[in-house]
Short mmCIF file of C-alpha atoms and ligand atoms in Angstrom, two decimals:
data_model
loop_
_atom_site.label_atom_id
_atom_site.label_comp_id
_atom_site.label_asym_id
_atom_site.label_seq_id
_atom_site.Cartn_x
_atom_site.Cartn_y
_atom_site.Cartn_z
CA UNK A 453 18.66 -4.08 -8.55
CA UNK A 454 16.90 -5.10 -11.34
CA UNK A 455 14.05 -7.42 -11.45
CA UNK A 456 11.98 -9.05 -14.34
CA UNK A 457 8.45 -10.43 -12.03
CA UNK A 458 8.19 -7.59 -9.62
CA UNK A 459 7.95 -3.56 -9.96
CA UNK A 460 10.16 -1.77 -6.95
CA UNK A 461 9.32 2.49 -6.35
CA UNK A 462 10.68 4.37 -3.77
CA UNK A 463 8.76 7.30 -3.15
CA UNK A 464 8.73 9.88 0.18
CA UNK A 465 9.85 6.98 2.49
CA UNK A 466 6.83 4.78 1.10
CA UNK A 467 8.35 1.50 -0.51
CA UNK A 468 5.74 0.00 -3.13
CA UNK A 469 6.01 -3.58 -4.57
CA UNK A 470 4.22 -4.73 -7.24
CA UNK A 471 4.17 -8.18 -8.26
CA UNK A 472 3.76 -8.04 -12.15
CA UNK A 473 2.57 -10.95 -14.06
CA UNK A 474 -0.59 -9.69 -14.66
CA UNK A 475 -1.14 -12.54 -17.59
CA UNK A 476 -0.41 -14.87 -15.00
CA UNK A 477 -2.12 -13.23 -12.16
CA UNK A 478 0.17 -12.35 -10.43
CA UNK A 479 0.78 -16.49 -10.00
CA UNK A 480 3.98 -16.51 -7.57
CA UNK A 481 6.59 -18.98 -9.34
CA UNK A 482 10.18 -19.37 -7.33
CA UNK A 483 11.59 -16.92 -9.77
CA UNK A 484 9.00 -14.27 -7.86
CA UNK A 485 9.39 -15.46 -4.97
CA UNK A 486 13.20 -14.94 -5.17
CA UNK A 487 13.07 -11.37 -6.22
CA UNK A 488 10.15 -10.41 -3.70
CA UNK A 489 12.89 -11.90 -1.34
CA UNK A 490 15.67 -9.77 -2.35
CA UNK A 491 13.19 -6.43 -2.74
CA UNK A 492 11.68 -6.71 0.92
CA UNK A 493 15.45 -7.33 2.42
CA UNK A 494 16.70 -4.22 0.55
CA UNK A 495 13.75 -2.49 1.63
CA UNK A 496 14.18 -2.88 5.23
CA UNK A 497 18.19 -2.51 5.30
CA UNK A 498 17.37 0.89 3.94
CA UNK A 499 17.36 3.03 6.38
CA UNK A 500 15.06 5.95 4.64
CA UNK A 501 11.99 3.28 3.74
CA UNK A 502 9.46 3.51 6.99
CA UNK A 503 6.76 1.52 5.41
CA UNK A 504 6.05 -0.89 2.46
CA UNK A 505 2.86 -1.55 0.25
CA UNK A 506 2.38 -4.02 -1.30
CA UNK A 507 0.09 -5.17 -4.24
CA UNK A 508 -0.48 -6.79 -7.73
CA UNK A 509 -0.38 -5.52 -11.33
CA UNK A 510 -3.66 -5.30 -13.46
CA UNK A 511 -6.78 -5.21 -12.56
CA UNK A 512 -7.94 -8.52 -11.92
CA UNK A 513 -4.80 -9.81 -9.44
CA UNK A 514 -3.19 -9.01 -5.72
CA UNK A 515 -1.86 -12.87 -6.69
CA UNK A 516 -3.99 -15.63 -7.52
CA UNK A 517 -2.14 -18.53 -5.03
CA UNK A 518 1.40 -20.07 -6.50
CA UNK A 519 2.49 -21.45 -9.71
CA UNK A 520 0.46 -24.37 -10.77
CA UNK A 521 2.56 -25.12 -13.25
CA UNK A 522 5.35 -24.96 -11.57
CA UNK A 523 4.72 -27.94 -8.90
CA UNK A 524 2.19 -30.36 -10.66
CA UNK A 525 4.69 -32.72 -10.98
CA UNK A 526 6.66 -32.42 -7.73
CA UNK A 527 7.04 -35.64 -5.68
CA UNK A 528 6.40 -35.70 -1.83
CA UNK A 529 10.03 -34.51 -0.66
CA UNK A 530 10.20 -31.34 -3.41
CA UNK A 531 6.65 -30.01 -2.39
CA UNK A 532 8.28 -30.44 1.28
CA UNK A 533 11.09 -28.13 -0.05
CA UNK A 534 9.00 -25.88 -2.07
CA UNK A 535 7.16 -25.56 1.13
CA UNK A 536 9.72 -24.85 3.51
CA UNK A 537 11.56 -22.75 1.25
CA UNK A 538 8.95 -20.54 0.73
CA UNK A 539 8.78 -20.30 4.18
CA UNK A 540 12.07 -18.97 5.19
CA UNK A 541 12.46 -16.95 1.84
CA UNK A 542 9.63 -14.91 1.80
CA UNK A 543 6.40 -15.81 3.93
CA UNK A 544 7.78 -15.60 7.15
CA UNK A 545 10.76 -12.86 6.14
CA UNK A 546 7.49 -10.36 5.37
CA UNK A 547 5.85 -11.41 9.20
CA UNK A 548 8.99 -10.38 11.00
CA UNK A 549 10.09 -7.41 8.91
CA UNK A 550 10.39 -4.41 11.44
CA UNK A 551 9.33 -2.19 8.51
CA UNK A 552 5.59 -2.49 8.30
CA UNK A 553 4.36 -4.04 5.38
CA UNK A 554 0.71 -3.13 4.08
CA UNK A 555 -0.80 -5.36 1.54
CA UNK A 556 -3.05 -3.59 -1.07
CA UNK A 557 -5.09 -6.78 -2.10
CA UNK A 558 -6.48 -5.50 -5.66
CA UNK A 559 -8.30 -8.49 -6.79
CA UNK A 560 -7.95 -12.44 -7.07
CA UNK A 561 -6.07 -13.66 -3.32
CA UNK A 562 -5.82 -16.85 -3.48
CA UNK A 563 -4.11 -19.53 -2.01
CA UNK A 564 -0.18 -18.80 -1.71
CA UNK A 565 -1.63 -14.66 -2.89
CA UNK A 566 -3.88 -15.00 0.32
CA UNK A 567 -1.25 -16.29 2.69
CA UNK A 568 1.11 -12.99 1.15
CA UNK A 569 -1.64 -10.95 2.12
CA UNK A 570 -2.12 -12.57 5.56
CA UNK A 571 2.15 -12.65 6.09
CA UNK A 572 1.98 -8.60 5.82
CA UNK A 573 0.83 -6.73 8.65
CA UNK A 574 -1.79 -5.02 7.40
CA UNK A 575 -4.70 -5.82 4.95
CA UNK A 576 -6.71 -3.45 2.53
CA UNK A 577 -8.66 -4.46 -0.24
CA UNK A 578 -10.58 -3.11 -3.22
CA UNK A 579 -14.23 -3.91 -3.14
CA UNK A 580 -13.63 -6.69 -6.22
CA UNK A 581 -10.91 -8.39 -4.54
CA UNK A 582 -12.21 -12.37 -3.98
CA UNK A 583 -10.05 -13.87 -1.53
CA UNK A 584 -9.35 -17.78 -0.50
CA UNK A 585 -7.73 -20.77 0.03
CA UNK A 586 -8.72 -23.13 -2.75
CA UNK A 587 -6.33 -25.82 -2.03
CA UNK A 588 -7.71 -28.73 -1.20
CA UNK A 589 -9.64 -28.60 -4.65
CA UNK A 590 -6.35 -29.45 -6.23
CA UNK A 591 -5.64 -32.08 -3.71
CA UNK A 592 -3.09 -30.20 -1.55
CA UNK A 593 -3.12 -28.14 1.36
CA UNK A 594 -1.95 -24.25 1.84
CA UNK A 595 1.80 -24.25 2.30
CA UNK A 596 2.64 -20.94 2.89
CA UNK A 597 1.21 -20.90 6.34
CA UNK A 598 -2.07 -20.54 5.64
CA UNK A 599 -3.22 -22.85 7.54
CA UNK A 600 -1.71 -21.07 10.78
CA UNK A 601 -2.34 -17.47 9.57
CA UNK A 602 -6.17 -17.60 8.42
CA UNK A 603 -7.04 -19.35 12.02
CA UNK A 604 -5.00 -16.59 14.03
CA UNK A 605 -6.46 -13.77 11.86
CA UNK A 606 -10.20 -15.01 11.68
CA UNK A 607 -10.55 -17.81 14.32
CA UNK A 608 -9.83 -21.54 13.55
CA UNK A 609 -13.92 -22.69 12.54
CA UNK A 610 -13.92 -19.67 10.11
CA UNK A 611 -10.42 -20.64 8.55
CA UNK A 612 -11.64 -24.47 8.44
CA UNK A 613 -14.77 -23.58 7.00
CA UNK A 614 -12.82 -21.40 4.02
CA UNK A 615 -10.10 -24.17 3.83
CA UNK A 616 -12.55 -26.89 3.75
CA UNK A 617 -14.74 -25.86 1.27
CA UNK A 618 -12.03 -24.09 -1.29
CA UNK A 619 -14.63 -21.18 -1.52
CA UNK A 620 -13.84 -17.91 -2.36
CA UNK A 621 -15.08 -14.94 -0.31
CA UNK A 622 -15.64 -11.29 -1.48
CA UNK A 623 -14.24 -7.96 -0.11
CA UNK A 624 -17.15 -7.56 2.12
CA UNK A 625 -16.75 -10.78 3.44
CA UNK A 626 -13.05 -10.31 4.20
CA UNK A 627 -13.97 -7.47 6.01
CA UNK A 628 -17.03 -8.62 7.93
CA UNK A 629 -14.43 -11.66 9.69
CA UNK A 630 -11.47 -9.79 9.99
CA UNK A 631 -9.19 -10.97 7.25
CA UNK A 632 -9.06 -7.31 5.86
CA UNK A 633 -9.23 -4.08 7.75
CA UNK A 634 -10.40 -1.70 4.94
CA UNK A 635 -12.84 -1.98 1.63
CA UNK A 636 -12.93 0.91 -0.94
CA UNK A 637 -12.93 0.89 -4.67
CA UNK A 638 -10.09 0.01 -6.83
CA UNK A 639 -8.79 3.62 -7.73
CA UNK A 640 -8.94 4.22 -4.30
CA UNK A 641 -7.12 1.55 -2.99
CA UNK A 642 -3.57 2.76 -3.38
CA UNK A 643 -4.18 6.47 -1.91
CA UNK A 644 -5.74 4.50 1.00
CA UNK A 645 -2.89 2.21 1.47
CA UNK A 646 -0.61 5.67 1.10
CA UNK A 647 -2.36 7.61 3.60
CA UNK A 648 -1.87 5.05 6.31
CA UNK A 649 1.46 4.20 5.73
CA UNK A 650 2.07 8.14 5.79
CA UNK A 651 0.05 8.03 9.36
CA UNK A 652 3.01 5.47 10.25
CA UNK A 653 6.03 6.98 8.74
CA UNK A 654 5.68 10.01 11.74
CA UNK A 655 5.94 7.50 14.17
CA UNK A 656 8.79 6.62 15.71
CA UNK A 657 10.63 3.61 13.58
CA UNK A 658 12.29 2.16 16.71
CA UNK A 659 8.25 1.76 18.63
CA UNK A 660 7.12 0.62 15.54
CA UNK A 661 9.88 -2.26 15.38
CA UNK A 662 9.28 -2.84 19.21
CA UNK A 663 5.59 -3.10 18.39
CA UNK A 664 5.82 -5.79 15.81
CA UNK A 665 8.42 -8.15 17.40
CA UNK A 666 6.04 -8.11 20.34
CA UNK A 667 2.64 -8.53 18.60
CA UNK A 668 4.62 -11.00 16.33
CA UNK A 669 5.76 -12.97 19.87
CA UNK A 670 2.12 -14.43 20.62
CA UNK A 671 2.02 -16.28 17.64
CA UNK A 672 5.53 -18.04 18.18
CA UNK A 673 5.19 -21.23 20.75
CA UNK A 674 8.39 -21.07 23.04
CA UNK A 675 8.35 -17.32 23.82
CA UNK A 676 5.51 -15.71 25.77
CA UNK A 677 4.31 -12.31 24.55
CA UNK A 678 3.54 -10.93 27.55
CA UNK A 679 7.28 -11.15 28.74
CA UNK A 680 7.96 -10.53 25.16
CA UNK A 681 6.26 -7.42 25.75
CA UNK A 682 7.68 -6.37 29.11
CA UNK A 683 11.29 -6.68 27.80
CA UNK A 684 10.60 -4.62 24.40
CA UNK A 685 8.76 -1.70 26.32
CA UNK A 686 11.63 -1.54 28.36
CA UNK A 687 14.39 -1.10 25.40
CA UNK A 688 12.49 1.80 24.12
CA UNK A 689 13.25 3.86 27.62
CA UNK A 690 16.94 3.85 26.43
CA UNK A 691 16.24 4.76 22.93
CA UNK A 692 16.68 8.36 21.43
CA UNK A 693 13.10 8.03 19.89
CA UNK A 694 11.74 7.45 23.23
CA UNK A 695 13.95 10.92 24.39
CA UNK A 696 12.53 13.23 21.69
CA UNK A 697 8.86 11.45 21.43
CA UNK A 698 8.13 12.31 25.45
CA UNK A 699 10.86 15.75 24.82
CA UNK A 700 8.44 16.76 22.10
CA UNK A 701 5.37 16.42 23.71
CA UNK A 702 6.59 18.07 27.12
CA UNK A 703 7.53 21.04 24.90
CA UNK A 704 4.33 21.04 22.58
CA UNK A 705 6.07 20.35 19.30
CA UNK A 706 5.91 18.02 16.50
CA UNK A 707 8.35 14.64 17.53
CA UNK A 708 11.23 14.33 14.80
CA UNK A 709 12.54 10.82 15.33
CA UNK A 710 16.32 10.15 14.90
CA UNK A 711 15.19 6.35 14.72
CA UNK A 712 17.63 5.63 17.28
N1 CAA B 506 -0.74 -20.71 -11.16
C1 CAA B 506 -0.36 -20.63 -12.45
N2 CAA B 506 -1.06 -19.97 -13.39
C2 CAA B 506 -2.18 -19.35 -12.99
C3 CAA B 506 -2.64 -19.40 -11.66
C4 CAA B 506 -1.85 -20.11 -10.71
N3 CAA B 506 -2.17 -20.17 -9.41
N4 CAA B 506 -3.80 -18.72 -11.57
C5 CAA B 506 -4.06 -18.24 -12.81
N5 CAA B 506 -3.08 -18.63 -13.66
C6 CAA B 506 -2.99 -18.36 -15.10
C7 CAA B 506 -3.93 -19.25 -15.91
O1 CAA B 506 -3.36 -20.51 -16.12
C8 CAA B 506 -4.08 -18.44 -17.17
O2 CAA B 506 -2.90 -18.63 -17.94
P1 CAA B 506 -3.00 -18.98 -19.53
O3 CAA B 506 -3.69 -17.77 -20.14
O4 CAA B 506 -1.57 -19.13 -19.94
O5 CAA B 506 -3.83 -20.21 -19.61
C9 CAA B 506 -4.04 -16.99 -16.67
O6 CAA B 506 -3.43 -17.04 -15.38
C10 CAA B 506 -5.42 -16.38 -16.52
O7 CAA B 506 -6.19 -17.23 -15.66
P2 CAA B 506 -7.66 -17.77 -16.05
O8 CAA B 506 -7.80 -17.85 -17.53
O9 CAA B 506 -7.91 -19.01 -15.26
O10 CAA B 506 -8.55 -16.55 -15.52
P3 CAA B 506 -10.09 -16.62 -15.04
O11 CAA B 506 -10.50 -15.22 -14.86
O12 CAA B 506 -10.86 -17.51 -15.90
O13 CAA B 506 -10.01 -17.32 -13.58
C11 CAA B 506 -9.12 -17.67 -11.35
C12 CAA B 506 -9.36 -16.65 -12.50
C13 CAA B 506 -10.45 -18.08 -10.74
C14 CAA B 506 -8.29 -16.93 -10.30
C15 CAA B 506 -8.38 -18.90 -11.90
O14 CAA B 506 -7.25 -18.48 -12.64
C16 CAA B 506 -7.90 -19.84 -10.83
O15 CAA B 506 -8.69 -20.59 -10.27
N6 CAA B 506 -6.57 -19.84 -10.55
C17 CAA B 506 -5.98 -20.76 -9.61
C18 CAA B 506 -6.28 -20.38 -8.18
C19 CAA B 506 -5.67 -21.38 -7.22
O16 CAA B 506 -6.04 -22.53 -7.20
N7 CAA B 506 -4.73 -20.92 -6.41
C20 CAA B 506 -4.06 -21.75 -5.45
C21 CAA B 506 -2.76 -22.25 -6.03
S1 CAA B 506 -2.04 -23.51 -5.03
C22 CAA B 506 -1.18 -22.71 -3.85
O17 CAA B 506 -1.19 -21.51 -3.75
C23 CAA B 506 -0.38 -23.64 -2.95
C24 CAA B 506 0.24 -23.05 -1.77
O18 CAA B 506 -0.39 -22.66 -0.82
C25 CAA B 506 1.70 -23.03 -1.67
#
């Protein structure tokens, strides 16, 4: 695979994507969006990638929100598309990946880079990042679920109040509502992001999975995440993860997961 917007390493079962317009910011156009598409399928088909991180290039950018310059002249029914595409392609594809997905948020999140961050499982950011959803000061709303993501991640008056106003908060910020779990400084943002996605990798990739679709199931209208729950705990009991994770700690050993 070869890609011209985004930077793909494989490294010790660690997947890390970097989005890499850095003279853009990291601005998602559809040609982006495409490859991040294509990179976070491969990643999770591969069965040797147990986590992904993911995060901008430079050091100003995670993403700073989608391609201006792409849609200012879109009528009503192509920003529909452009929405709804974006959707399917990438923004919801990242939420129900079974292979966690970390975001490293390295700077400027805004807008379409904020709803990235919020799509991934995880958030950690360096203590410059400045996140937001600046919208409405260019006369349109978030499209890439924002609006749905900021109010489950930080409560709805918080995510009105940030949508409302188009203001940008800082790291600390973030942090203080929820909308990132971790603040350090830039350099070490990465080993952060590293060291908890090597915390994951030893857990079994099968749980993990199960744990997702079933955190993943409040948040989706006609299924209920409690019975959501109930029926995923009970697949793992016939799973050979499940067999060596209790085996292993019966016999006082280390667990080495088949991811079966
Ligand atoms: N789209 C396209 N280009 C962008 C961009 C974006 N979202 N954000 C930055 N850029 C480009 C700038 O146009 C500039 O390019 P040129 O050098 O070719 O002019 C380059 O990146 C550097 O940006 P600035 O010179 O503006 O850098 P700055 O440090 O002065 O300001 C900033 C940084 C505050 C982040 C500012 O760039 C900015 O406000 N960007 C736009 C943020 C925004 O509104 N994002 C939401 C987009 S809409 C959206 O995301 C819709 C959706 O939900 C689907």
């Amino acid at each position: 695979m070869s890609f011209k917007n985004i930077l793909v390493d494989s490294e010790e079962s660690i997947c890390t994507i970097t989005i890499n317009r850095p003279k853009q910011l990291n601005a998602l156009n559809s040609a982006t969006i495409a490859e991040l598409s294509e990179a976070f399928r491969a990643a999770e088909k591969d069965a040797a990638i147990k986590v992904i991180v993911l995060t901008g290039s430079g050091e100003k950018a995670f993403v700073a929100g989608a391609d201006i310059k792409e849609f200012a002249h879109f009528t009503t029914e192509e920003g529909k598309n452009l929405s709804a595409k974006g959707h399917q392609t990438l923004f919801d594809l990242v939420q129900n990946l079974v292979t966690p997905v970390i975001a490293a948020v390295n700077g400027f999140a805004l807008g379409g880079g904020l709803e990235l961050a919020m799509s991934c499982h995880i958030r950690v950011a360096s203590d410059n990042a400045k996140l937001g959803l600046p919208e409405v000061s260019l006369g349109v709303i978030p499209g890439y679920g924002g609006t749905q993501r900021l109010a489950q991640l930080v409560g709805k008056g918080r995510a009105l109040e940030l949508i409302l106003t188009a203001q940008m908060i800082g790291a600390d910020d973030a942090h203080r509502i929820g909308l990132v779990n971790h603040v350090v400084s830039q350099q070490e943002l990465l080993p952060l992001a590293n060291k908890m996605a090597s915390k994951i990798k030893r857990n079994s990739p099968v749980a993990i999975a199960s744990a997702i679709r079933s955190t993943n199931a409040q948040y989706e209208t006609a299924v209920n995440g409690f019975d959501k729950e109930i029926e995923e705990f009970g697949k793992c009991f016939g799973t050979e993860d499940f067999k060596e994770g209790t085996t292993a700690f019966l016999e006082k050993r280390k667990a080495k997961f088949p991811g079966k």
